[in-house]
């Protein structure tokens, strides 16, 4: 379905707790097959830090939020939010609002249909093995400083040979860390 142009938003208060999500958030969560973990009532009143995985992403977001509150200026970063059958390119604008609250607005720029990547389906049994995906560009980590598109990772890691797929954890690749930090200099 053509959802280009759609915007999703949420707001955090001065203590970084999620205080409101846009009306279409539920649809967003369902489209991303995250309905079991990201429904509005499951994220409201929780600190945003519960949903940011890994030291690099935490460090980047901490810097972004500090910068926004100090300088009262918005920051925009590109990111991907792929589903099994779509590459989705978005931009996230993080803006100061009143009383040190901050608004996060994600805007879908475009999406590309692709052959379904079963590995990304949420309802598959998983082993205790773990692979790391970048929360900004959705690339998969193969080695230190070496991240590739998920289709390439499936081949390199021979995931199609496994009976049970590894779990996906999230981190931040070095390239996206640099992009994010550079936005703060503008
Ligand atoms: Zn990345």
CSV table of C-alpha atoms and ligand atoms in Angstrom, one decimal:
chain,number,residue,atom,x,y,z
A,1,UNK,CA,0.0,0.0,0.0
A,2,UNK,CA,1.3,3.5,-0.8
A,3,UNK,CA,1.9,5.0,2.5
A,4,UNK,CA,4.5,7.5,1.3
A,5,UNK,CA,4.0,10.9,3.0
A,6,UNK,CA,2.6,9.4,6.1
A,7,UNK,CA,4.0,10.8,9.3
A,8,UNK,CA,4.3,9.0,12.7
A,9,UNK,CA,5.0,10.9,15.9
A,10,UNK,CA,5.6,10.6,19.6
A,11,UNK,CA,6.6,13.0,22.3
A,12,UNK,CA,8.8,12.6,25.4
A,13,UNK,CA,8.6,14.8,28.5
A,14,UNK,CA,11.5,16.5,30.3
A,15,UNK,CA,12.4,13.2,31.9
A,16,UNK,CA,12.5,11.3,28.6
A,17,UNK,CA,9.3,9.4,29.3
A,18,UNK,CA,7.0,8.8,26.3
A,19,UNK,CA,3.9,10.9,26.9
A,20,UNK,CA,2.0,10.6,23.7
A,21,UNK,CA,2.0,8.8,20.4
A,22,UNK,CA,0.1,9.8,17.2
A,23,UNK,CA,-3.2,8.3,16.4
A,24,UNK,CA,-1.7,6.2,13.5
A,25,UNK,CA,1.0,4.7,15.8
A,26,UNK,CA,-0.9,1.4,16.1
A,27,UNK,CA,-1.0,1.0,12.3
A,28,UNK,CA,2.7,1.8,12.2
A,29,UNK,CA,3.4,-0.9,14.8
A,30,UNK,CA,1.2,-3.5,12.9
A,31,UNK,CA,2.8,-2.7,9.5
A,32,UNK,CA,6.2,-3.3,11.1
A,33,UNK,CA,4.9,-6.5,12.7
A,34,UNK,CA,5.8,-5.0,16.0
A,35,UNK,CA,2.3,-4.9,17.3
A,36,UNK,CA,3.2,-7.3,20.1
A,37,UNK,CA,5.8,-5.0,21.6
A,38,UNK,CA,5.1,-1.4,20.4
A,39,UNK,CA,1.4,-0.8,20.9
A,40,UNK,CA,0.7,2.7,22.4
A,41,UNK,CA,-0.3,1.4,25.8
A,42,UNK,CA,3.0,-0.6,26.0
A,43,UNK,CA,5.2,2.4,25.3
A,44,UNK,CA,3.4,5.2,27.0
A,45,UNK,CA,4.9,6.4,30.2
A,46,UNK,CA,8.0,4.4,29.6
A,47,UNK,CA,11.5,6.0,29.3
A,48,UNK,CA,12.6,6.2,25.7
A,49,UNK,CA,15.8,4.5,26.8
A,50,UNK,CA,14.0,1.2,27.1
A,51,UNK,CA,13.5,1.1,23.3
A,52,UNK,CA,17.1,2.2,22.3
A,53,UNK,CA,19.4,-0.8,22.2
A,54,UNK,CA,23.2,-0.8,22.6
A,55,UNK,CA,25.8,1.7,23.9
A,56,UNK,CA,26.4,3.5,20.5
A,57,UNK,CA,22.7,4.3,19.8
A,58,UNK,CA,22.2,5.3,23.5
A,59,UNK,CA,25.2,7.6,23.3
A,60,UNK,CA,24.0,9.1,20.0
A,61,UNK,CA,20.5,9.7,21.3
A,62,UNK,CA,21.7,11.1,24.6
A,63,UNK,CA,23.9,13.6,22.7
A,64,UNK,CA,21.0,14.5,20.4
A,65,UNK,CA,18.5,15.1,23.2
A,66,UNK,CA,21.1,17.1,25.2
A,67,UNK,CA,21.9,19.2,22.2
A,68,UNK,CA,18.3,19.9,21.4
A,69,UNK,CA,17.5,21.0,24.9
A,70,UNK,CA,20.6,23.2,25.1
A,71,UNK,CA,20.2,24.9,21.8
A,72,UNK,CA,16.5,24.7,21.2
A,73,UNK,CA,17.0,23.5,17.7
A,74,UNK,CA,15.7,20.5,15.7
A,75,UNK,CA,17.8,17.7,14.4
A,76,UNK,CA,16.9,15.5,11.3
A,77,UNK,CA,18.4,12.1,10.7
A,78,UNK,CA,17.7,9.6,7.9
A,79,UNK,CA,16.8,6.0,8.9
A,80,UNK,CA,15.3,2.8,7.5
A,81,UNK,CA,12.5,0.9,9.0
A,82,UNK,CA,12.2,-2.1,6.8
A,83,UNK,CA,9.6,-4.8,6.9
A,84,UNK,CA,10.1,-8.3,5.5
A,85,UNK,CA,8.9,-7.3,2.1
A,86,UNK,CA,9.7,-3.6,1.9
A,87,UNK,CA,12.7,-1.3,2.3
A,88,UNK,CA,11.3,1.8,3.9
A,89,UNK,CA,13.3,5.1,3.9
A,90,UNK,CA,12.3,7.6,6.5
A,91,UNK,CA,13.6,10.7,8.0
A,92,UNK,CA,13.3,11.5,11.7
A,93,UNK,CA,13.0,15.0,12.9
A,94,UNK,CA,13.5,15.5,16.6
A,95,UNK,CA,12.4,18.9,17.8
A,96,UNK,CA,12.2,20.8,21.1
A,97,UNK,CA,8.7,21.7,22.3
A,98,UNK,CA,7.7,23.4,25.5
A,99,UNK,CA,9.0,22.6,29.0
A,100,UNK,CA,12.0,20.5,27.7
A,101,UNK,CA,9.7,18.0,26.1
A,102,UNK,CA,10.8,16.7,22.7
A,103,UNK,CA,8.8,15.6,19.7
A,104,UNK,CA,9.9,12.8,17.3
A,105,UNK,CA,8.3,12.9,13.9
A,106,UNK,CA,9.1,10.1,11.4
A,107,UNK,CA,8.2,10.9,7.8
A,108,UNK,CA,8.2,8.1,5.2
A,109,UNK,CA,10.0,9.3,2.1
A,110,UNK,CA,9.8,6.3,-0.1
A,111,UNK,CA,9.5,2.5,0.0
A,112,UNK,CA,10.7,-0.3,-2.3
A,113,UNK,CA,9.1,-3.7,-2.6
A,114,UNK,CA,11.5,-6.6,-2.4
A,115,UNK,CA,11.4,-10.4,-2.2
A,116,UNK,CA,10.2,-11.2,1.3
A,117,UNK,CA,13.0,-11.6,3.7
A,118,UNK,CA,11.8,-14.4,5.9
A,119,UNK,CA,14.6,-13.8,8.4
A,120,UNK,CA,12.8,-10.5,9.3
A,121,UNK,CA,9.5,-12.1,10.2
A,122,UNK,CA,8.6,-11.6,13.8
A,123,UNK,CA,6.7,-14.9,14.3
A,124,UNK,CA,9.5,-17.4,13.6
A,125,UNK,CA,11.2,-19.6,16.2
A,126,UNK,CA,14.7,-18.3,17.1
A,127,UNK,CA,17.8,-19.8,18.5
A,128,UNK,CA,19.9,-18.2,21.2
A,129,UNK,CA,22.4,-17.0,18.7
A,130,UNK,CA,22.3,-13.3,18.1
A,131,UNK,CA,23.0,-11.0,15.2
A,132,UNK,CA,23.1,-7.3,15.3
A,133,UNK,CA,21.2,-5.0,13.0
A,134,UNK,CA,21.8,-1.2,12.8
A,135,UNK,CA,18.7,0.6,14.1
A,136,UNK,CA,19.3,3.5,11.6
A,137,UNK,CA,20.2,1.8,8.3
A,138,UNK,CA,19.0,-1.7,9.0
A,139,UNK,CA,22.3,-3.2,7.9
A,140,UNK,CA,23.5,-6.4,9.6
A,141,UNK,CA,26.9,-6.6,11.4
A,142,UNK,CA,29.2,-9.2,10.0
A,143,UNK,CA,32.4,-8.1,11.7
A,144,UNK,CA,33.7,-5.0,13.5
A,145,UNK,CA,33.1,-2.0,11.2
A,146,UNK,CA,31.6,-4.2,8.5
A,147,UNK,CA,27.8,-4.0,8.0
A,148,UNK,CA,25.9,-5.2,5.0
A,149,UNK,CA,22.3,-5.2,3.7
A,150,UNK,CA,20.2,-8.0,5.2
A,151,UNK,CA,20.1,-9.9,1.9
A,152,UNK,CA,23.9,-10.0,1.8
A,153,UNK,CA,24.1,-11.0,5.4
A,154,UNK,CA,21.8,-14.0,4.8
A,155,UNK,CA,24.2,-15.3,2.1
A,156,UNK,CA,27.4,-14.5,4.0
A,157,UNK,CA,26.2,-16.0,7.3
A,158,UNK,CA,24.5,-18.9,5.4
A,159,UNK,CA,21.4,-18.3,7.4
A,160,UNK,CA,19.3,-20.2,4.8
A,161,UNK,CA,21.1,-23.4,5.9
A,162,UNK,CA,20.0,-23.1,9.5
A,163,UNK,CA,17.0,-24.9,10.9
A,164,UNK,CA,16.5,-22.1,13.5
A,165,UNK,CA,17.3,-18.5,12.8
A,166,UNK,CA,19.3,-16.4,15.2
A,167,UNK,CA,17.6,-13.6,17.2
A,168,UNK,CA,18.0,-10.0,16.0
A,169,UNK,CA,19.3,-7.4,18.4
A,170,UNK,CA,19.8,-3.8,17.5
A,171,UNK,CA,22.9,-1.6,17.6
A,172,UNK,CA,24.2,1.3,15.6
A,173,UNK,CA,26.8,1.0,12.8
A,174,UNK,CA,29.8,3.3,12.8
A,175,UNK,CA,28.6,5.0,9.6
A,176,UNK,CA,25.2,6.0,11.1
A,177,UNK,CA,26.9,7.0,14.3
A,178,UNK,CA,29.0,9.5,12.3
A,179,UNK,CA,26.0,10.7,10.3
A,180,UNK,CA,24.0,11.3,13.5
A,181,UNK,CA,26.8,13.1,15.3
A,182,UNK,CA,27.5,15.2,12.2
A,183,UNK,CA,23.9,16.4,12.3
A,184,UNK,CA,24.6,17.9,15.7
A,185,UNK,CA,27.4,20.1,14.3
A,186,UNK,CA,25.0,21.8,11.8
B,1,LIG,ZN1,23.7,2.0,10.1
